[in-house]
């Protein structure tokens, strides 16, 4: 089958169906691309012979949209979509966002807050006896009691709040097929309690032989230390090979989380990405902005052993890397090349971390990841296997395919893992061939104290990486930027740390165009720190900037030279006792008075003031241009901002490639 799945009763009947096996309800518009979870799950079910219909973004205020196909034979599958609905709707300051990239024309308001709960409750009202199975990132990360940033309290497992029958957490391909076969065999949903990667509720746990009992919900919702203890147990049991079954008591119920599903083998990964995706959004829409970032991109791997404390990926995909074969990736590239809108540029080849193509060590495949130990933090494990050989081989084969002009790596490179590689061939070819004008990396901060809390490597390693990156660009005659992602107000970061970061930004002459404040999303170590004030892995106290005004001060320091931030930066420096950074000196962040305003009683500027102001502009006080600032994009062909950016970058590379063909300069040849 090569068409979109039915979205109306008429389309279902055109296939000769009278009743679907499953109805998938999604908070996203319908995009049939392997970068989107709903597409993978529905195509997987289709491949195993099940009849699946889609209800994307139903109007939850009415019954009729949920009754479009009638009652499914086996069950309803419910997801908020590719992103948590609350993160999708609200910024870290809890301001309602203006745009939903997963909706037609980016329109907001097409899904409810807490979409998974709302959809599930509506279905249970209409079809109380039909199984309802939750999946996707929203359900996965809320499978047990969790701190909710928007309510500022601990909420129950989403299984209880939604009234659903089962949660499938993680990526779900194998779990959904096992569940479908059990339902198809006539088993009641309440008896399906063995599937790896599932969460169910029950009145008694007498049937369990081995499990770990978590603190009861009534405890973790009232006692922050108990919450931290519970999270620690959960975090130590996220590996498919060595995790235990977890049981969370509630009044009248137990919520049981089975062990995670096994990571996909390479053969299974290849099968998943070989399914007949349409690779675009349904024709009933005008344009879905989210497709622009991934339409000409290829997923090569899953999982991440980086284990950043603020990232929920470990809790969703796990730490063990699953990767596709080279042949599978090349076959997808050939499909992309046939797209009439393809202009020769593969925008990305990667995953959560582009250059994690192998498990960090072979022991993981036999015994699982080490509980309580990380592969890269605080220092790389002695068993860490560092190699870019196979990933580089894939990039080399992709860039010589007929019709391909350039293959970019945009999904994020772990620079620490890159620097641990004794063979710098990948680093060199990355700079020569695979950067689209700028390389984005995530040092996150410069204070080693804060970096340790984040689970990141020390700042000195980033500086070594940065120096080598600039040196390689110079060696190859390239003019490519380095864009560091930085974060304010992460647990462990106080005003002094924020000031240290601001001073560093001035020293490298870089002012971020956007500032990312720490966002406490469910099921991360950092969110647990934010809520409890404790590091759940050590139970030691952690400083947390919870006051909105202090968070505002930390954000302002990252853009210290913006006139709108002058008062905030002045206040931050004064509160921290760092008034030495207020003045006209070379190291000062701001002058004694706002830019453009003379001091009280002062006349026109003296020659000295003019000279000092010139120094400030040259050293970053008023100048945001730098070696690491991205160039502005020109006019592009795509309808969204992401599409315009990619189109402009593609156009620049076209121009550079053509100019290099007319020159015999070695530097020009390397650029092309």
XYZ file of C-alpha atoms in Angstrom:
672
model
C 0.000 0.000 0.000
C 1.510 3.337 -1.053
C -1.271 5.824 -0.263
C -1.950 7.827 2.897
C -3.968 5.997 5.516
C -7.709 6.804 5.554
C -8.688 10.033 7.327
C -12.403 9.869 6.429
C -15.031 7.151 6.381
C -15.269 7.557 2.626
C -11.559 6.801 2.202
C -11.907 3.776 4.470
C -14.822 2.422 2.428
C -12.892 2.989 -0.800
C -10.446 0.385 0.506
C -13.282 -2.032 1.017
C -13.128 -1.821 4.803
C -16.233 -1.785 6.971
C -14.356 -1.407 10.263
C -10.746 -0.498 11.115
C -8.656 -2.601 13.453
C -7.106 0.466 15.052
C -7.886 4.173 15.020
C -4.895 6.418 15.670
C -5.714 9.800 17.211
C -2.902 12.345 17.076
C -2.414 15.891 18.328
C -0.364 16.612 15.196
C -1.521 17.129 11.662
C -1.051 13.960 9.611
C 2.532 13.775 8.340
C 3.585 10.443 6.841
C 7.334 10.713 7.334
C 9.645 8.439 9.387
C 10.761 11.369 11.529
C 7.289 11.372 13.110
C 6.252 8.703 15.624
C 2.599 8.370 14.499
C 3.762 7.587 10.964
C 6.133 4.839 12.142
C 3.567 3.124 14.382
C 0.758 3.212 11.828
C 2.960 2.025 8.955
C 4.311 -0.757 11.143
C 0.787 -1.960 11.928
C -0.106 -1.731 8.237
C 2.949 -3.835 7.340
C 1.673 -6.568 9.651
C -1.727 -6.588 7.970
C -3.759 -4.418 10.328
C -6.284 -1.853 9.100
C -5.449 1.568 10.542
C -7.341 4.843 10.181
C -6.131 8.283 11.251
C -7.952 11.046 13.130
C -5.456 13.931 13.268
C -6.182 16.889 15.528
C -9.859 16.161 16.223
C -12.057 18.907 17.661
C -12.143 17.724 21.272
C -15.165 19.884 22.093
C -17.415 17.681 19.916
C -18.158 13.949 19.778
C -18.490 13.585 16.014
C -14.773 13.702 15.043
C -14.045 10.766 17.358
C -16.903 8.780 15.799
C -15.777 9.215 12.176
C -14.990 5.511 11.703
C -17.176 4.065 14.428
C -15.737 1.641 16.970
C -12.422 -0.017 15.979
C -12.193 -3.775 16.167
C -9.112 -3.809 18.436
C -8.589 -0.398 19.982
C -7.814 3.313 19.907
C -4.202 4.502 19.838
C -3.753 7.966 21.341
C -0.803 10.355 21.187
C -0.280 14.085 21.680
C 1.968 13.930 18.617
C 5.685 14.387 18.151
C 6.029 16.731 21.125
C 4.549 17.161 24.595
C 1.448 19.314 24.182
C 2.370 21.619 27.085
C 5.871 22.229 25.714
C 4.283 22.787 22.326
C 1.884 25.389 23.722
C 3.947 27.302 26.294
C 7.379 28.877 26.553
C 9.506 28.447 29.662
C 8.001 31.705 30.964
C 4.586 30.009 30.543
C 3.632 32.402 27.789
C 1.308 30.975 25.146
C 3.249 30.385 21.948
C 2.174 32.013 18.697
C 2.859 29.095 16.378
C 2.400 25.339 16.248
C 4.855 23.862 13.738
C 2.944 20.573 13.640
C -0.305 22.175 12.434
C -1.441 23.449 9.047
C 0.146 26.857 8.379
C 1.518 26.825 11.934
C -1.885 27.713 13.400
C -2.261 27.470 17.175
C -5.279 26.043 18.964
C -5.800 22.830 17.003
C -5.026 20.607 20.007
C -5.907 20.933 23.696
C -3.527 21.299 26.611
C -2.648 17.819 27.928
C -3.904 16.414 24.639
C -3.322 12.756 25.514
C -5.545 12.997 28.596
C -8.288 14.967 26.843
C -8.482 12.619 23.849
C -8.456 9.518 26.025
C -11.201 10.763 28.319
C -13.380 11.663 25.333
C -12.974 8.183 23.829
C -13.801 6.501 27.116
C -17.027 8.526 27.300
C -18.043 7.415 23.802
C -16.675 3.851 23.779
C -16.217 2.811 27.435
C -15.476 -0.849 26.640
C -12.983 -0.286 23.801
C -9.277 -0.512 24.688
C -7.422 2.810 24.731
C -3.623 2.640 24.429
C -1.451 5.705 24.979
C 1.884 6.319 23.257
C 4.216 9.082 22.163
C 6.550 11.337 24.097
C 3.870 12.893 26.312
C 2.660 9.549 27.632
C 6.142 8.026 27.727
C 7.613 10.659 30.045
C 4.524 10.853 32.253
C 4.091 7.117 32.734
C 4.712 7.395 36.494
C 4.196 10.203 39.004
C 6.023 13.271 37.722
C 6.632 16.910 38.559
C 4.590 19.109 36.244
C 6.128 22.533 35.662
C 2.903 24.123 34.457
C 0.886 23.057 37.527
C 3.966 23.366 39.755
C 3.105 20.145 41.532
C 3.494 16.389 41.241
C 0.848 14.792 39.022
C -0.284 11.184 38.944
C 0.656 8.702 36.261
C -0.979 9.706 32.986
C -2.526 6.236 32.895
C -4.766 7.142 35.840
C -5.547 10.722 34.832
C -6.507 9.693 31.298
C -8.613 6.650 32.122
C -6.712 4.691 29.449
C -6.010 0.970 29.657
C -2.317 0.808 28.772
C 0.722 2.978 28.057
C 3.376 1.933 25.552
C 6.494 3.942 26.345
C 9.675 4.336 24.350
C 9.832 3.971 20.573
C 7.223 1.236 20.425
C 7.550 -0.657 17.103
C 7.937 -4.098 18.666
C 5.586 -3.332 21.551
C 2.700 -2.270 19.331
C 2.912 -5.398 17.187
C 3.033 -7.653 20.240
C 0.008 -5.837 21.654
C -1.889 -6.020 18.352
C -1.322 -9.758 18.084
C -2.505 -10.295 21.668
C -5.692 -8.261 21.085
C -6.230 -9.959 17.734
C -5.987 -13.305 19.509
C -8.939 -12.351 21.685
C -7.172 -11.506 24.942
C -8.846 -8.807 27.065
C -6.732 -5.662 27.438
C -6.625 -6.067 31.234
C -4.886 -9.436 30.826
C -2.088 -8.093 28.627
C 0.420 -7.307 31.327
C 3.705 -8.819 30.107
C 4.759 -6.607 27.188
C 8.132 -4.928 27.562
C 7.837 -1.155 27.355
C 4.284 -1.113 28.731
C 2.611 0.335 31.817
C -0.644 -1.005 33.254
C -2.777 -0.550 36.368
C -4.067 -3.228 38.707
C -5.677 -3.672 42.118
C -3.167 -6.219 43.419
C 0.442 -7.132 42.691
C 0.260 -10.704 43.929
C 1.069 -11.895 40.393
C 4.500 -10.214 40.433
C 7.489 -12.290 41.504
C 10.269 -9.712 41.231
C 9.819 -5.966 41.284
C 10.965 -2.770 42.959
C 8.413 -0.865 44.986
C 8.565 2.895 44.547
C 7.386 5.313 47.236
C 3.621 5.794 47.054
C 2.175 8.715 45.124
C 0.870 10.214 48.368
C 4.457 10.321 49.628
C 6.198 11.725 46.532
C 3.527 14.380 46.053
C 4.091 15.734 49.572
C 7.748 14.986 50.333
C 10.383 16.310 47.913
C 13.079 14.036 49.264
C 10.844 11.033 48.643
C 10.254 12.297 45.115
C 14.018 12.485 44.513
C 14.484 8.972 45.914
C 11.759 7.630 43.648
C 13.243 9.285 40.583
C 16.658 7.824 41.355
C 15.213 4.308 41.391
C 13.476 4.967 38.077
C 16.628 6.391 36.481
C 18.663 3.367 37.513
C 16.117 1.072 35.851
C 15.870 2.365 32.295
C 18.023 -0.253 30.576
C 16.220 -3.094 28.844
C 18.723 -5.735 29.979
C 19.178 -4.926 33.652
C 16.067 -2.953 34.672
C 13.519 -4.203 37.198
C 9.739 -3.987 37.019
C 8.692 -0.846 38.902
C 5.532 -0.588 40.995
C 4.057 2.727 42.137
C 1.265 2.494 44.746
C -1.774 4.783 44.732
C -4.867 4.735 46.890
C -6.806 1.821 45.456
C -4.407 1.153 42.562
C -0.940 0.020 41.594
C 0.717 1.375 38.453
C 3.171 -1.196 37.096
C 5.916 -0.246 34.642
C 7.382 -3.247 32.875
C 11.023 -3.189 31.821
C 11.847 -1.177 28.663
C 11.588 -2.734 25.232
C 14.823 -4.039 23.755
C 16.639 -1.664 21.376
C 15.983 -2.467 17.735
C 18.526 -4.594 15.924
C 19.995 -3.190 12.719
C 17.739 -5.471 10.689
C 14.686 -4.195 12.567
C 15.787 -0.586 12.131
C 16.227 -1.129 8.397
C 12.738 -2.614 8.170
C 11.190 0.321 10.055
C 12.655 2.868 7.669
C 11.920 0.832 4.532
C 8.143 1.147 4.949
C 6.215 3.035 2.228
C 6.054 6.480 3.793
C 4.738 9.283 1.612
C 7.455 11.461 3.183
C 5.229 14.536 3.355
C 2.001 15.853 4.889
C -1.490 14.835 3.819
C -2.801 16.793 0.788
C -5.733 18.160 2.820
C -3.268 20.663 4.332
C -1.601 23.743 2.872
C 1.759 23.432 4.624
C 3.052 21.896 7.860
C 6.205 23.801 8.942
C 7.665 20.809 10.836
C 8.300 18.943 7.589
C 10.860 21.501 6.402
C 13.519 20.466 8.913
C 13.318 16.772 8.041
C 11.982 16.380 4.503
C 15.448 15.902 3.007
C 17.061 14.463 6.141
C 17.898 10.871 7.062
C 17.760 9.270 10.516
C 20.765 7.012 10.969
C 20.602 6.125 14.667
C 18.617 6.155 17.907
C 19.483 6.367 21.564
C 22.116 8.461 23.287
C 24.801 7.642 25.839
C 25.597 11.311 26.406
C 23.122 11.380 29.310
C 22.791 15.148 29.720
C 20.884 15.740 32.948
C 18.337 18.062 31.306
C 17.493 15.718 28.419
C 14.572 13.268 28.582
C 15.884 11.189 25.701
C 17.499 8.640 28.005
C 14.117 7.978 29.583
C 12.458 7.578 26.182
C 14.935 5.986 23.761
C 17.502 4.652 26.206
C 21.299 4.820 26.239
C 22.066 1.971 23.851
C 22.578 3.056 20.242
C 20.571 1.398 17.478
C 21.743 2.165 13.959
C 20.747 1.470 10.383
C 22.923 -0.228 7.812
C 24.711 1.796 5.173
C 22.618 0.169 2.467
C 19.374 1.166 4.184
C 20.523 4.788 4.446
C 21.655 4.887 0.823
C 18.303 3.492 -0.325
C 16.465 6.259 1.526
C 18.794 8.832 -0.008
C 17.902 7.548 -3.469
C 14.207 8.049 -2.658
C 14.955 11.611 -1.572
C 16.831 12.293 -4.799
C 13.708 11.340 -6.776
C 11.650 14.027 -5.011
C 10.931 16.745 -7.610
C 11.645 19.446 -5.014
C 15.053 18.046 -4.084
C 17.807 20.495 -5.061
C 20.816 18.331 -4.310
C 21.205 18.976 -0.592
C 20.675 16.309 2.064
C 20.094 18.476 5.096
C 21.059 16.009 7.799
C 22.231 12.465 8.487
C 22.050 11.650 12.154
C 19.820 11.155 15.161
C 19.656 12.446 18.719
C 23.439 12.736 18.411
C 24.753 12.582 14.859
C 28.138 11.029 15.579
C 26.876 8.285 17.931
C 26.592 5.469 15.424
C 27.758 2.582 17.643
C 27.077 1.540 21.252
C 29.642 3.090 23.560
C 31.021 -0.357 24.343
C 30.308 -3.963 23.410
C 29.489 -4.889 27.011
C 26.216 -2.958 26.678
C 24.940 -5.494 24.176
C 25.496 -8.321 26.668
C 24.815 -6.797 30.082
C 23.196 -3.439 29.345
C 24.422 -0.026 30.408
C 26.058 0.386 33.797
C 23.534 1.556 36.422
C 24.732 4.678 38.201
C 27.603 5.274 35.774
C 27.761 7.424 32.658
C 29.797 6.779 29.539
C 31.163 10.324 29.148
C 30.731 12.081 32.499
C 32.542 13.117 34.608
C 35.281 11.503 32.515
C 35.042 9.104 29.604
C 34.746 5.484 30.713
C 37.908 3.441 30.227
C 35.824 1.000 28.140
C 34.488 3.720 25.826
C 34.960 2.782 22.179
C 35.461 5.903 20.067
C 35.194 5.562 16.317
C 33.716 7.589 13.467
C 34.873 5.187 10.782
C 31.520 3.658 9.807
C 29.593 6.924 10.069
C 32.194 8.639 7.899
C 31.968 5.818 5.363
C 28.217 6.455 5.070
C 28.754 10.196 4.544
C 31.377 9.528 1.891
C 29.060 7.222 -0.066
C 26.149 9.643 0.217
C 28.045 12.628 -1.108
C 29.029 10.855 -4.344
C 25.512 9.714 -5.220
C 24.353 11.132 -8.586
C 22.188 14.161 -7.901
C 23.701 14.959 -4.506
C 25.664 18.194 -4.234
C 26.161 18.355 -0.486
C 25.480 16.249 2.609
C 25.156 18.225 5.824
C 25.321 17.186 9.474
C 22.870 19.366 11.377
C 21.387 17.173 14.115
C 24.146 17.870 16.602
C 27.693 16.633 17.083
C 29.050 15.664 20.497
C 32.305 17.576 20.435
C 33.686 15.740 23.480
C 33.288 12.357 21.760
C 34.783 13.914 18.633
C 37.823 15.113 20.555
C 38.322 11.706 22.180
C 38.853 10.170 18.736
C 42.597 9.784 18.163
C 41.974 9.733 14.415
C 40.910 13.222 13.312
C 39.887 12.186 9.784
C 36.190 12.621 10.547
C 36.783 16.038 12.096
C 38.666 17.153 9.004
C 36.066 15.883 6.556
C 33.273 17.316 8.682
C 34.828 20.759 8.261
C 35.572 20.256 4.559
C 32.318 18.742 3.362
C 29.481 18.540 5.871
C 28.859 21.950 7.441
C 26.187 24.214 5.997
C 27.943 27.454 6.860
C 27.706 26.939 10.613
C 28.242 24.102 13.057
C 25.961 23.977 16.087
C 27.324 22.409 19.248
C 26.092 22.439 22.837
C 28.687 23.397 25.455
C 25.692 24.789 27.462
C 27.855 26.741 29.930
C 31.417 27.645 30.927
C 31.301 27.146 34.696
C 32.659 23.691 35.489
C 30.459 23.604 38.581
C 27.346 24.078 36.450
C 28.600 21.748 33.741
C 29.082 19.005 36.307
C 25.468 19.434 37.418
C 24.388 19.229 33.781
C 26.344 16.034 33.206
C 28.581 17.744 30.636
C 32.339 17.713 30.119
C 34.512 20.541 31.463
C 34.874 23.832 29.631
C 38.560 23.330 28.831
C 37.680 20.518 26.414
C 35.253 22.773 24.572
C 37.981 25.386 24.199
C 40.310 22.781 22.697
C 37.574 21.762 20.286
C 36.870 25.367 19.369
C 40.545 26.099 18.704
C 40.886 23.039 16.486
C 37.693 23.853 14.613
C 38.905 27.369 13.839
C 42.341 26.048 12.898
C 40.879 23.500 10.475
C 38.696 26.150 8.886
C 41.761 28.290 8.387
C 43.761 25.364 7.020
C 41.107 24.552 4.419
C 40.311 28.147 3.537
C 36.791 27.884 4.932
C 34.735 30.641 6.537
C 32.324 28.630 8.673
C 30.805 29.714 11.953
C 30.653 27.927 15.271
C 27.331 28.422 17.058
C 27.345 27.360 20.725
C 24.060 26.512 22.421
C 24.065 27.980 25.928
C 21.592 27.738 28.779
C 20.680 30.041 31.656
C 19.208 29.203 35.072
C 20.002 25.493 35.041
C 20.040 24.003 38.566
C 23.429 24.702 40.108
C 23.781 28.017 38.259
C 23.743 31.186 40.370
C 24.390 34.814 39.421
C 28.158 34.424 39.728
C 28.080 31.548 37.245
C 25.899 33.583 34.904
C 28.364 36.473 35.122
C 31.226 34.088 34.328
C 29.354 33.049 31.208
C 28.736 36.673 30.206
C 32.438 37.492 30.564
C 33.316 34.510 28.401
C 30.867 35.601 25.707
C 32.503 39.008 25.643
C 35.968 37.455 25.426
C 35.020 35.488 22.291
C 33.007 38.392 20.859
C 29.783 36.390 20.625
C 26.299 37.398 21.728
C 23.606 34.709 21.295
C 20.713 35.866 19.162
C 18.406 33.679 21.252
C 18.771 32.622 24.876
C 17.528 29.260 26.157
C 16.349 29.331 29.741
C 16.228 25.960 31.477
C 12.844 24.325 30.802
C 11.780 21.739 33.438
C 10.184 19.028 31.317
C 9.000 15.720 32.829
C 11.306 12.820 33.677
C 14.765 14.418 33.714
C 17.422 14.627 36.408
C 17.509 18.411 36.048
C 13.757 18.757 36.527
C 14.022 16.689 39.688
C 16.760 19.050 40.883
C 14.553 22.035 40.048
C 11.599 20.681 42.014
C 13.397 19.182 45.008
C 16.618 21.183 45.321
C 18.458 17.836 45.463
C 20.607 15.942 43.008
C 18.666 12.655 42.922
C 21.805 10.657 42.095
C 23.742 11.864 45.159
C 20.940 13.393 47.296
C 23.147 16.443 47.816
C 21.579 19.941 47.839
C 21.680 21.911 44.570
C 21.151 25.636 44.176
C 18.052 26.382 42.084
C 17.068 29.728 40.582
C 13.292 29.410 40.943
C 12.548 33.110 41.356
C 11.318 34.468 37.972
C 13.227 37.707 38.441
C 16.550 35.962 39.067
C 15.926 33.844 35.989
C 15.359 37.100 34.090
C 18.677 38.445 35.381
C 20.538 35.336 34.224
C 18.958 35.555 30.775
C 19.831 39.234 30.476
C 23.498 38.578 31.294
C 23.798 36.368 28.204
C 22.825 39.392 26.101
C 24.547 41.962 28.275
C 25.075 44.512 25.497
C 21.401 44.813 24.530
C 20.145 48.265 25.605
C 16.881 46.737 26.844
C 18.877 44.594 29.312
C 20.989 47.391 30.808
C 19.042 47.767 34.070
C 18.836 44.009 34.590
C 22.567 43.494 33.982
C 23.397 46.422 36.261
C 21.214 44.914 38.998
C 22.763 41.469 38.560
C 26.317 42.800 38.797
C 25.442 44.880 41.837
C 23.700 42.001 43.625
C 26.661 39.704 42.979
C 29.213 42.280 44.161
C 30.767 42.518 40.691
C 30.586 46.263 40.144
C 34.155 45.985 38.835
C 32.467 44.926 35.575
C 30.601 48.249 35.360
C 32.719 50.871 33.678
C 34.700 51.689 30.533
C 37.471 49.170 31.046
C 38.270 46.484 28.538
C 36.770 43.732 30.679
C 33.637 45.631 31.707
C 30.266 44.344 30.576
C 28.365 47.639 30.725
C 29.234 51.335 31.171
C 28.257 53.276 34.322
C 25.260 54.766 32.488
C 23.059 53.291 29.730
C 24.466 53.480 26.231
C 23.677 56.782 24.562
C 23.001 58.617 27.853
C 25.650 60.970 29.299
C 26.455 60.835 33.002
C 24.778 63.416 35.214
C 26.413 66.811 34.763
C 28.508 65.606 31.865
C 28.880 67.564 28.653
C 29.887 66.143 25.349
C 32.042 63.031 25.270
C 35.729 63.506 25.850
C 38.330 62.056 23.526
C 39.024 59.410 26.128
C 35.360 58.349 26.234
C 35.231 58.152 22.459
C 38.385 56.055 22.456
C 37.076 53.729 25.181
C 33.736 53.379 23.391
C 35.585 52.323 20.268
C 37.420 49.700 22.277
C 34.117 48.429 23.667
C 32.645 48.076 20.210
C 35.710 46.248 19.040
C 35.667 43.850 21.973
C 32.017 42.940 21.989
C 30.342 45.566 24.169
C 28.246 46.874 21.332
C 29.033 44.527 18.486
C 27.268 41.201 17.984
C 29.181 40.161 14.884
C 31.763 37.492 15.469
C 33.417 34.408 14.134
C 30.656 32.323 15.673
C 27.587 34.259 14.595
C 25.586 32.697 11.759
C 25.115 34.575 8.537
C 21.677 35.903 7.726
C 19.676 33.802 5.329
C 18.488 35.237 2.041
C 15.222 34.627 0.234
C 14.400 30.902 -0.065
C 11.941 28.658 -1.819
C 10.240 27.082 1.191
C 7.087 28.363 2.871
C 8.358 28.335 6.473
C 11.306 29.951 8.222
C 13.154 26.624 8.363
C 12.556 26.057 4.678
C 13.736 29.563 3.770
C 16.883 29.062 5.837
C 17.702 25.761 4.159
C 16.931 27.149 0.719
C 19.179 30.166 1.271
C 22.020 27.969 2.508
C 21.564 25.657 -0.462
C 21.668 28.647 -2.834
C 24.907 29.935 -1.292
C 26.505 26.512 -1.704
C 25.371 26.413 -5.327
C 27.082 29.742 -5.919
C 30.247 28.656 -4.129
C 30.319 25.363 -6.019
C 29.963 27.069 -9.389
C 32.662 29.620 -8.599
C 35.016 26.880 -7.438
C 34.557 24.993 -10.710
C 35.974 27.989 -12.537
C 39.065 28.207 -10.376
C 42.098 25.984 -10.015
C 42.803 27.273 -6.529
C 43.294 24.380 -4.061
C 41.314 26.322 -1.482
C 38.446 26.727 -3.910
C 38.543 23.060 -4.791
C 38.306 22.184 -1.114
C 35.376 24.544 -0.641
C 33.427 22.855 -3.412
